[in-house]
PDB file of C-alpha atoms in Angstrom:
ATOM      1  CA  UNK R  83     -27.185 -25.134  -6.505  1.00  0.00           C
ATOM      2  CA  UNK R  84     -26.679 -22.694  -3.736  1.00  0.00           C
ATOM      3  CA  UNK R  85     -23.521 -24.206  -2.488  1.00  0.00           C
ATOM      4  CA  UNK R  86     -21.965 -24.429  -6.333  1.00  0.00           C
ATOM      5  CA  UNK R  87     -22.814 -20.649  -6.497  1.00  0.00           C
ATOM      6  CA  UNK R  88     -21.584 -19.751  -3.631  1.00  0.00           C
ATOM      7  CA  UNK R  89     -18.206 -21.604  -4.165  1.00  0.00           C
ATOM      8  CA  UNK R  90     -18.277 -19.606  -7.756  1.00  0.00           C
ATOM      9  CA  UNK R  91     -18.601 -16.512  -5.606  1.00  0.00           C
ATOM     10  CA  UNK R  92     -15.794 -17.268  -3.025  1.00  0.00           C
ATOM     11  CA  UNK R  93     -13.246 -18.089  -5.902  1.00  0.00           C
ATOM     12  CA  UNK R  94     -14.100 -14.979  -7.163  1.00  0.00           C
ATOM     13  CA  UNK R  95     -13.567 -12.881  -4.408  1.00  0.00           C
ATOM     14  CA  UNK R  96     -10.036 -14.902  -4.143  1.00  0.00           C
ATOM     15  CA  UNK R  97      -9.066 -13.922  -7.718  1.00  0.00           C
ATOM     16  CA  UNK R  98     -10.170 -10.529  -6.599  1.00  0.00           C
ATOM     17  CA  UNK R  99      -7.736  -9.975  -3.807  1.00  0.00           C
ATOM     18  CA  UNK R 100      -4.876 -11.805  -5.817  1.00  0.00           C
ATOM     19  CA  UNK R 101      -5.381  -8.511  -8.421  1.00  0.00           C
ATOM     20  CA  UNK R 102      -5.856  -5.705  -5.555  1.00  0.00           C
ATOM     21  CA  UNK R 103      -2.793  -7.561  -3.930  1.00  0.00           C
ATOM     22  CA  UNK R 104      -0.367  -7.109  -7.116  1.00  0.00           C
ATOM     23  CA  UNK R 105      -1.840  -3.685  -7.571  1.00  0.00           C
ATOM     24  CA  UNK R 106      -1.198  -2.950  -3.894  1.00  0.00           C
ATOM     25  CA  UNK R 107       2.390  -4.404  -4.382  1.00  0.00           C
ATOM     26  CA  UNK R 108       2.812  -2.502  -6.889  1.00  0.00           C
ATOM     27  CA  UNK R 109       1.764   0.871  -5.994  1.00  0.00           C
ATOM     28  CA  UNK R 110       4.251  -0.011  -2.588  1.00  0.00           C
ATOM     29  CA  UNK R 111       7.185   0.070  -5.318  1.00  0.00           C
ATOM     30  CA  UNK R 112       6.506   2.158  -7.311  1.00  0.00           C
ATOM     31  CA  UNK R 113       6.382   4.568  -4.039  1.00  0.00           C
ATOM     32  CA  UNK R 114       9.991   3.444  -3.028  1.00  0.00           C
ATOM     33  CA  UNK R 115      11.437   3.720  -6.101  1.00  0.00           C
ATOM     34  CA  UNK R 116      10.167   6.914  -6.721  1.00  0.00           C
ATOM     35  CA  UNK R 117      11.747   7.756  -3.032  1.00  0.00           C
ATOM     36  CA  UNK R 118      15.078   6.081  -4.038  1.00  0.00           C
ATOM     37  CA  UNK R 119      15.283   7.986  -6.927  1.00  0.00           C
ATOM     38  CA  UNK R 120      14.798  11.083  -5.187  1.00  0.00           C
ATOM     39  CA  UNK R 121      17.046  10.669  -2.090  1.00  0.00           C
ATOM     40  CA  UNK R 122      19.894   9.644  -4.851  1.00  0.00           C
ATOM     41  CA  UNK R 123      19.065  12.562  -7.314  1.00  0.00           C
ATOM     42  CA  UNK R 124      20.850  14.978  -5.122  1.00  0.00           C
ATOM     43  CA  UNK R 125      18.255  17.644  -4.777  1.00  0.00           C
ATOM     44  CA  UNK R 126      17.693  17.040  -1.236  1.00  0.00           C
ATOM     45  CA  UNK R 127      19.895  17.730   1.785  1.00  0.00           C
ATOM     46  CA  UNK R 128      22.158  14.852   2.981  1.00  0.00           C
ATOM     47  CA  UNK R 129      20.189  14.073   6.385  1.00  0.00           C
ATOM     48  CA  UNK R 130      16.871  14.113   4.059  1.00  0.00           C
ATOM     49  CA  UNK R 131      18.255  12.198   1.460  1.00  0.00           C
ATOM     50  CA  UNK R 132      20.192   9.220   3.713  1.00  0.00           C
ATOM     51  CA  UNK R 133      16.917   8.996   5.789  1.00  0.00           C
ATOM     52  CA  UNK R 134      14.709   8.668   2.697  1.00  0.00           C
ATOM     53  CA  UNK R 135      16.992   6.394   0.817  1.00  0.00           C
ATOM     54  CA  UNK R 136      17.245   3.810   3.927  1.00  0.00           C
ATOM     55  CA  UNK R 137      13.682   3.476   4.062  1.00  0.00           C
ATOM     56  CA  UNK R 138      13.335   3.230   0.493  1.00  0.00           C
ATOM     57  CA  UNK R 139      15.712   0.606   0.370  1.00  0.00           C
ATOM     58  CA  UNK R 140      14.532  -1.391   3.326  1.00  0.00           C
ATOM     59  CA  UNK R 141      10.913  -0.787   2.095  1.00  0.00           C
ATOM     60  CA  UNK R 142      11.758  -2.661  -1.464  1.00  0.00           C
ATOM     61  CA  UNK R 143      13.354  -5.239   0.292  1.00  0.00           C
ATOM     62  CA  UNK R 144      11.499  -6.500   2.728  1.00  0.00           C
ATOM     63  CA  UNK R 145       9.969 -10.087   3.061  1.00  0.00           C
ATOM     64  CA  UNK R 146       6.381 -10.571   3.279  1.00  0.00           C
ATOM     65  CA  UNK R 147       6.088 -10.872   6.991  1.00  0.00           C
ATOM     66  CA  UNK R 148       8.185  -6.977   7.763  1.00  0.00           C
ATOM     67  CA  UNK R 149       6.766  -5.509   4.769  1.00  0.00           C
ATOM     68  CA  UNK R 150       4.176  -3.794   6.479  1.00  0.00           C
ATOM     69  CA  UNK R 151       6.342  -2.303   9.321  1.00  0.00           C
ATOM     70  CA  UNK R 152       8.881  -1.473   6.208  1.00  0.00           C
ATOM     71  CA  UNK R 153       6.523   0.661   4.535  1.00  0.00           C
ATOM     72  CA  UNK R 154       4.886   2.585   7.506  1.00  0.00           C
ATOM     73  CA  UNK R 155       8.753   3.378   8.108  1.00  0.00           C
ATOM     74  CA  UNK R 156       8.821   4.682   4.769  1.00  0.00           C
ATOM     75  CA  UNK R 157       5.458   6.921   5.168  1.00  0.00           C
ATOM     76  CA  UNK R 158       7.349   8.291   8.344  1.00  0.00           C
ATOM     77  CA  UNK R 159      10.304   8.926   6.700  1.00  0.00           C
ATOM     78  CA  UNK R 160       8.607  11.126   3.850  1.00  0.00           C
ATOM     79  CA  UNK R 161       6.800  12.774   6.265  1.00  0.00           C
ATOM     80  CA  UNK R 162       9.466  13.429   8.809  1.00  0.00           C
ATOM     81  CA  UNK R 163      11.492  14.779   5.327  1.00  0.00           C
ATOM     82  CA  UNK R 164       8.343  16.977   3.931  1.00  0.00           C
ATOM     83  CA  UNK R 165       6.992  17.931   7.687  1.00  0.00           C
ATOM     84  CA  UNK R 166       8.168  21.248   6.969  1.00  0.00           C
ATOM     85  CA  UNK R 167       6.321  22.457   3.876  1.00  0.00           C
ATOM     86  CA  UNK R 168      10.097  24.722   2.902  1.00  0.00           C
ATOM     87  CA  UNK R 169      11.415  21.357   2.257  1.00  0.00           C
ATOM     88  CA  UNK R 170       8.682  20.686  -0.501  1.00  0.00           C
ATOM     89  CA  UNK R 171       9.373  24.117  -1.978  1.00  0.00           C
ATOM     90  CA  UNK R 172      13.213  23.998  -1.846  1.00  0.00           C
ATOM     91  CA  UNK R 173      12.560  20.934  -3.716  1.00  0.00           C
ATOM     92  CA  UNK R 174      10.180  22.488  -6.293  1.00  0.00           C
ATOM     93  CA  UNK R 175      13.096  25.278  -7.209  1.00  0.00           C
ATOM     94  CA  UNK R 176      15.801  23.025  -7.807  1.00  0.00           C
ATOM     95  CA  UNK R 177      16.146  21.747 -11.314  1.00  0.00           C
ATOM     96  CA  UNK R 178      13.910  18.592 -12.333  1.00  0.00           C
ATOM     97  CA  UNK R 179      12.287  19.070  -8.688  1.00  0.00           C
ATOM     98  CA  UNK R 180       8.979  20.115 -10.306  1.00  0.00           C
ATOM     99  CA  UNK R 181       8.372  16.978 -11.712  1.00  0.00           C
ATOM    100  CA  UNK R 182      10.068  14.867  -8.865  1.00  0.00           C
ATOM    101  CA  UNK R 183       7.364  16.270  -6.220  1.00  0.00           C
ATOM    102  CA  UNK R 184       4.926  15.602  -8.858  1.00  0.00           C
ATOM    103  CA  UNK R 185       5.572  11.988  -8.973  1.00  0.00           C
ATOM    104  CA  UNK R 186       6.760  11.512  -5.797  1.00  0.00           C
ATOM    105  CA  UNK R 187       3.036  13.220  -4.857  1.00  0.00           C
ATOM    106  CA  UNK R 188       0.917  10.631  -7.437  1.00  0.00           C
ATOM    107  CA  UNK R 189       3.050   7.815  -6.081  1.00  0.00           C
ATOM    108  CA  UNK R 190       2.324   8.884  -2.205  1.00  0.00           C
ATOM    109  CA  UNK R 191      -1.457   9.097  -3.087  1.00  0.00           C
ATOM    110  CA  UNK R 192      -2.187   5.919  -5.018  1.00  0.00           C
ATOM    111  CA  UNK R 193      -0.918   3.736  -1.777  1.00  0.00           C
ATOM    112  CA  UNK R 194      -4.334   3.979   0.350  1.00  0.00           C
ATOM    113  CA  UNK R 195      -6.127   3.499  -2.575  1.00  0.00           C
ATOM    114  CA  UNK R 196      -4.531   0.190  -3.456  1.00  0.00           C
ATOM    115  CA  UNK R 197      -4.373  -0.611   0.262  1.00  0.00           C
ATOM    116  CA  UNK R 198      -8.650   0.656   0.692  1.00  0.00           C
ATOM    117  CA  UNK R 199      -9.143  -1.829  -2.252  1.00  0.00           C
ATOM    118  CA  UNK R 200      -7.255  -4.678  -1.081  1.00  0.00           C
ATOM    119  CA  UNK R 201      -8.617  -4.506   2.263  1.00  0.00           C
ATOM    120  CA  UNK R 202     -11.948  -4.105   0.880  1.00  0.00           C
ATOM    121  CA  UNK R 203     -11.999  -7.313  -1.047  1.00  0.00           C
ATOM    122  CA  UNK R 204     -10.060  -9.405   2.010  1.00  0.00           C
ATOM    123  CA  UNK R 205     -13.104  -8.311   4.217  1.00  0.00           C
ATOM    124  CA  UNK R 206     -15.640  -9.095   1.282  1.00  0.00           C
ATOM    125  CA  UNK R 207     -14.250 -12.438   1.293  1.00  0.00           C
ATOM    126  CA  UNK R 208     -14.179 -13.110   4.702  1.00  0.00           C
ATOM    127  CA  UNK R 209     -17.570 -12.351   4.933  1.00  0.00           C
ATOM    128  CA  UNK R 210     -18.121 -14.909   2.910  1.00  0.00           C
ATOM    129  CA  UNK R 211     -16.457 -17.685   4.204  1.00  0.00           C
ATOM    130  CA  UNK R 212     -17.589 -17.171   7.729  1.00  0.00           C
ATOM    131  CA  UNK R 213     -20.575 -18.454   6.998  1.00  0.00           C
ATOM    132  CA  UNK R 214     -21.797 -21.907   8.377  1.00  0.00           C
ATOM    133  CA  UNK R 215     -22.107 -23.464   5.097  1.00  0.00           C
ATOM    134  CA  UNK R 216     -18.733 -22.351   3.449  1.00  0.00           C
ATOM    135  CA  UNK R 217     -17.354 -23.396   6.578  1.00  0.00           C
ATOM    136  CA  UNK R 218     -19.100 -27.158   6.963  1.00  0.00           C
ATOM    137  CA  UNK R 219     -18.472 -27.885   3.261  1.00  0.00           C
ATOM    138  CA  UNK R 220     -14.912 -26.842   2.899  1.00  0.00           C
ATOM    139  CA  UNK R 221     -15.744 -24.244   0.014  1.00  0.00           C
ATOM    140  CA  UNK R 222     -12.663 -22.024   0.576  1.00  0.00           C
ATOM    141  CA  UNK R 223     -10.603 -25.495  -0.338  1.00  0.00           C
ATOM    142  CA  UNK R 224      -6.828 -25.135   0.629  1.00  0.00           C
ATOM    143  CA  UNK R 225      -6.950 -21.301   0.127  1.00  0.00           C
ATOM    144  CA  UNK R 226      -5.130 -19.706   2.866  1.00  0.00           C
ATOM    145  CA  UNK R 227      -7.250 -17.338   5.336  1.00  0.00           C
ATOM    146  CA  UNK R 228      -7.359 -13.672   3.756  1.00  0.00           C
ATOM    147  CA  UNK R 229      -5.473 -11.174   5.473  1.00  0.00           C
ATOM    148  CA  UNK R 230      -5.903  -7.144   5.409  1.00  0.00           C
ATOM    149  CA  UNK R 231      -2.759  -4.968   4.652  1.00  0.00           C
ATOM    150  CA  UNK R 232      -2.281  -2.765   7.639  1.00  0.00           C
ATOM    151  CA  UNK R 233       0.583  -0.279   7.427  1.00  0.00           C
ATOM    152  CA  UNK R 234       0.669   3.819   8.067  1.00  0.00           C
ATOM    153  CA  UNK R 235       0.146   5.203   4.602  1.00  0.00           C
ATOM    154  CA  UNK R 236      -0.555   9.059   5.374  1.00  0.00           C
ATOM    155  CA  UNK R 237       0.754  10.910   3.136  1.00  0.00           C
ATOM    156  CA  UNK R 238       2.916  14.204   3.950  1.00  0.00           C
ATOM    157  CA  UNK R 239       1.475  17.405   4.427  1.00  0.00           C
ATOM    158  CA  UNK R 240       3.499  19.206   2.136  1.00  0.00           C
ATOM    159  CA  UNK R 241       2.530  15.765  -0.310  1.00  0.00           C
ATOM    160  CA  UNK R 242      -1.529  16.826  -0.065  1.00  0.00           C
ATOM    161  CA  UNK R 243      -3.890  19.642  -1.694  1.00  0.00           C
ATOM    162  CA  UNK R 244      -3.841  21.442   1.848  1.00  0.00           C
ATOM    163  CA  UNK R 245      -0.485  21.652   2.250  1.00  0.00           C
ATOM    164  CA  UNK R 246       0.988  22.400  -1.883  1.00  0.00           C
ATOM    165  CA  UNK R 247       3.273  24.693  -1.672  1.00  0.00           C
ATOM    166  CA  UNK R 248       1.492  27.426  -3.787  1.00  0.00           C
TER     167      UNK R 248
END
């Protein structure tokens, strides 16, 4: 009985990082397309805008295995573009910029929360099948070995509550 429930558990916890995964995924591009948008909107300078639309499009390409390196290039992209807190408030005067900080903010913010979650439920499950038991009677079956998501995801400072321009 205690191995049936604890295979019920560990499928569980799989089916649990499938969902934070898709909602990680997409909260990743959601982020670059909110960053394509933005470098190709024309509100930005060219430098800014070529920088942020390379990473963008890298980011949303990517395969599996570079997809973390892709998007902590994009998180140091936007915050090489919005070190300087002028940028943020250039942006803000031009027309539409209001509401293309405000989503590019919500879409900056949402990433470590997907990623906390994800990584949350990979080390809940690996927890779980490190035990002796899971481990002696196969209960993880063929799934593969959870990995975490590791990528930089600070946001700019211009992007956060400290740093708004006001």
């Amino acid at each position: 009985m205690y191995l049936s429930w604890t295979a019920g558990r560990l499928d569980r916890l799989h089916a649990r990082i499938d969902a934070a995964r898709a909602a990680l995924d997409a909260q990743l591009v959601r982020r670059a397309s909110v960053t394509l948008e933005l470098a190709t909107s024309g509100r930005l300078d060219p430098a800014a805008s070529l920088l942020l639309y390379q990473a963008s499009h890298v980011a949303r390409q990517a395969e599996d295995e570079h997809r973390e390196v892709a998007e902590s290039e994009l998180s140091l992209a936007l915050r090489a573009v919005f070190a300087d807190p002028e940028q943020a408030e250039a942006l803000l005067a031009a027309p539409g910029g209001e509401e293309a900080v405000k989503d590019l903010t919500a879409a900056v913010r949402r990433v470590p929360m997907a990623r906390r979650f994800h990584n949350d439920a990979v080390r809940a499950a690996r927890a779980v099948r490190e035990h002796r038991l899971v481990r002696y009677f196969r209960l993880a079956g063929k799934a593969p070995f959870p990995m975490a998501f590791e990528m930089d995801d600070a946001p700019p400072v211009a992007l956060t509550p400290e740093g708004a321009p006001a």
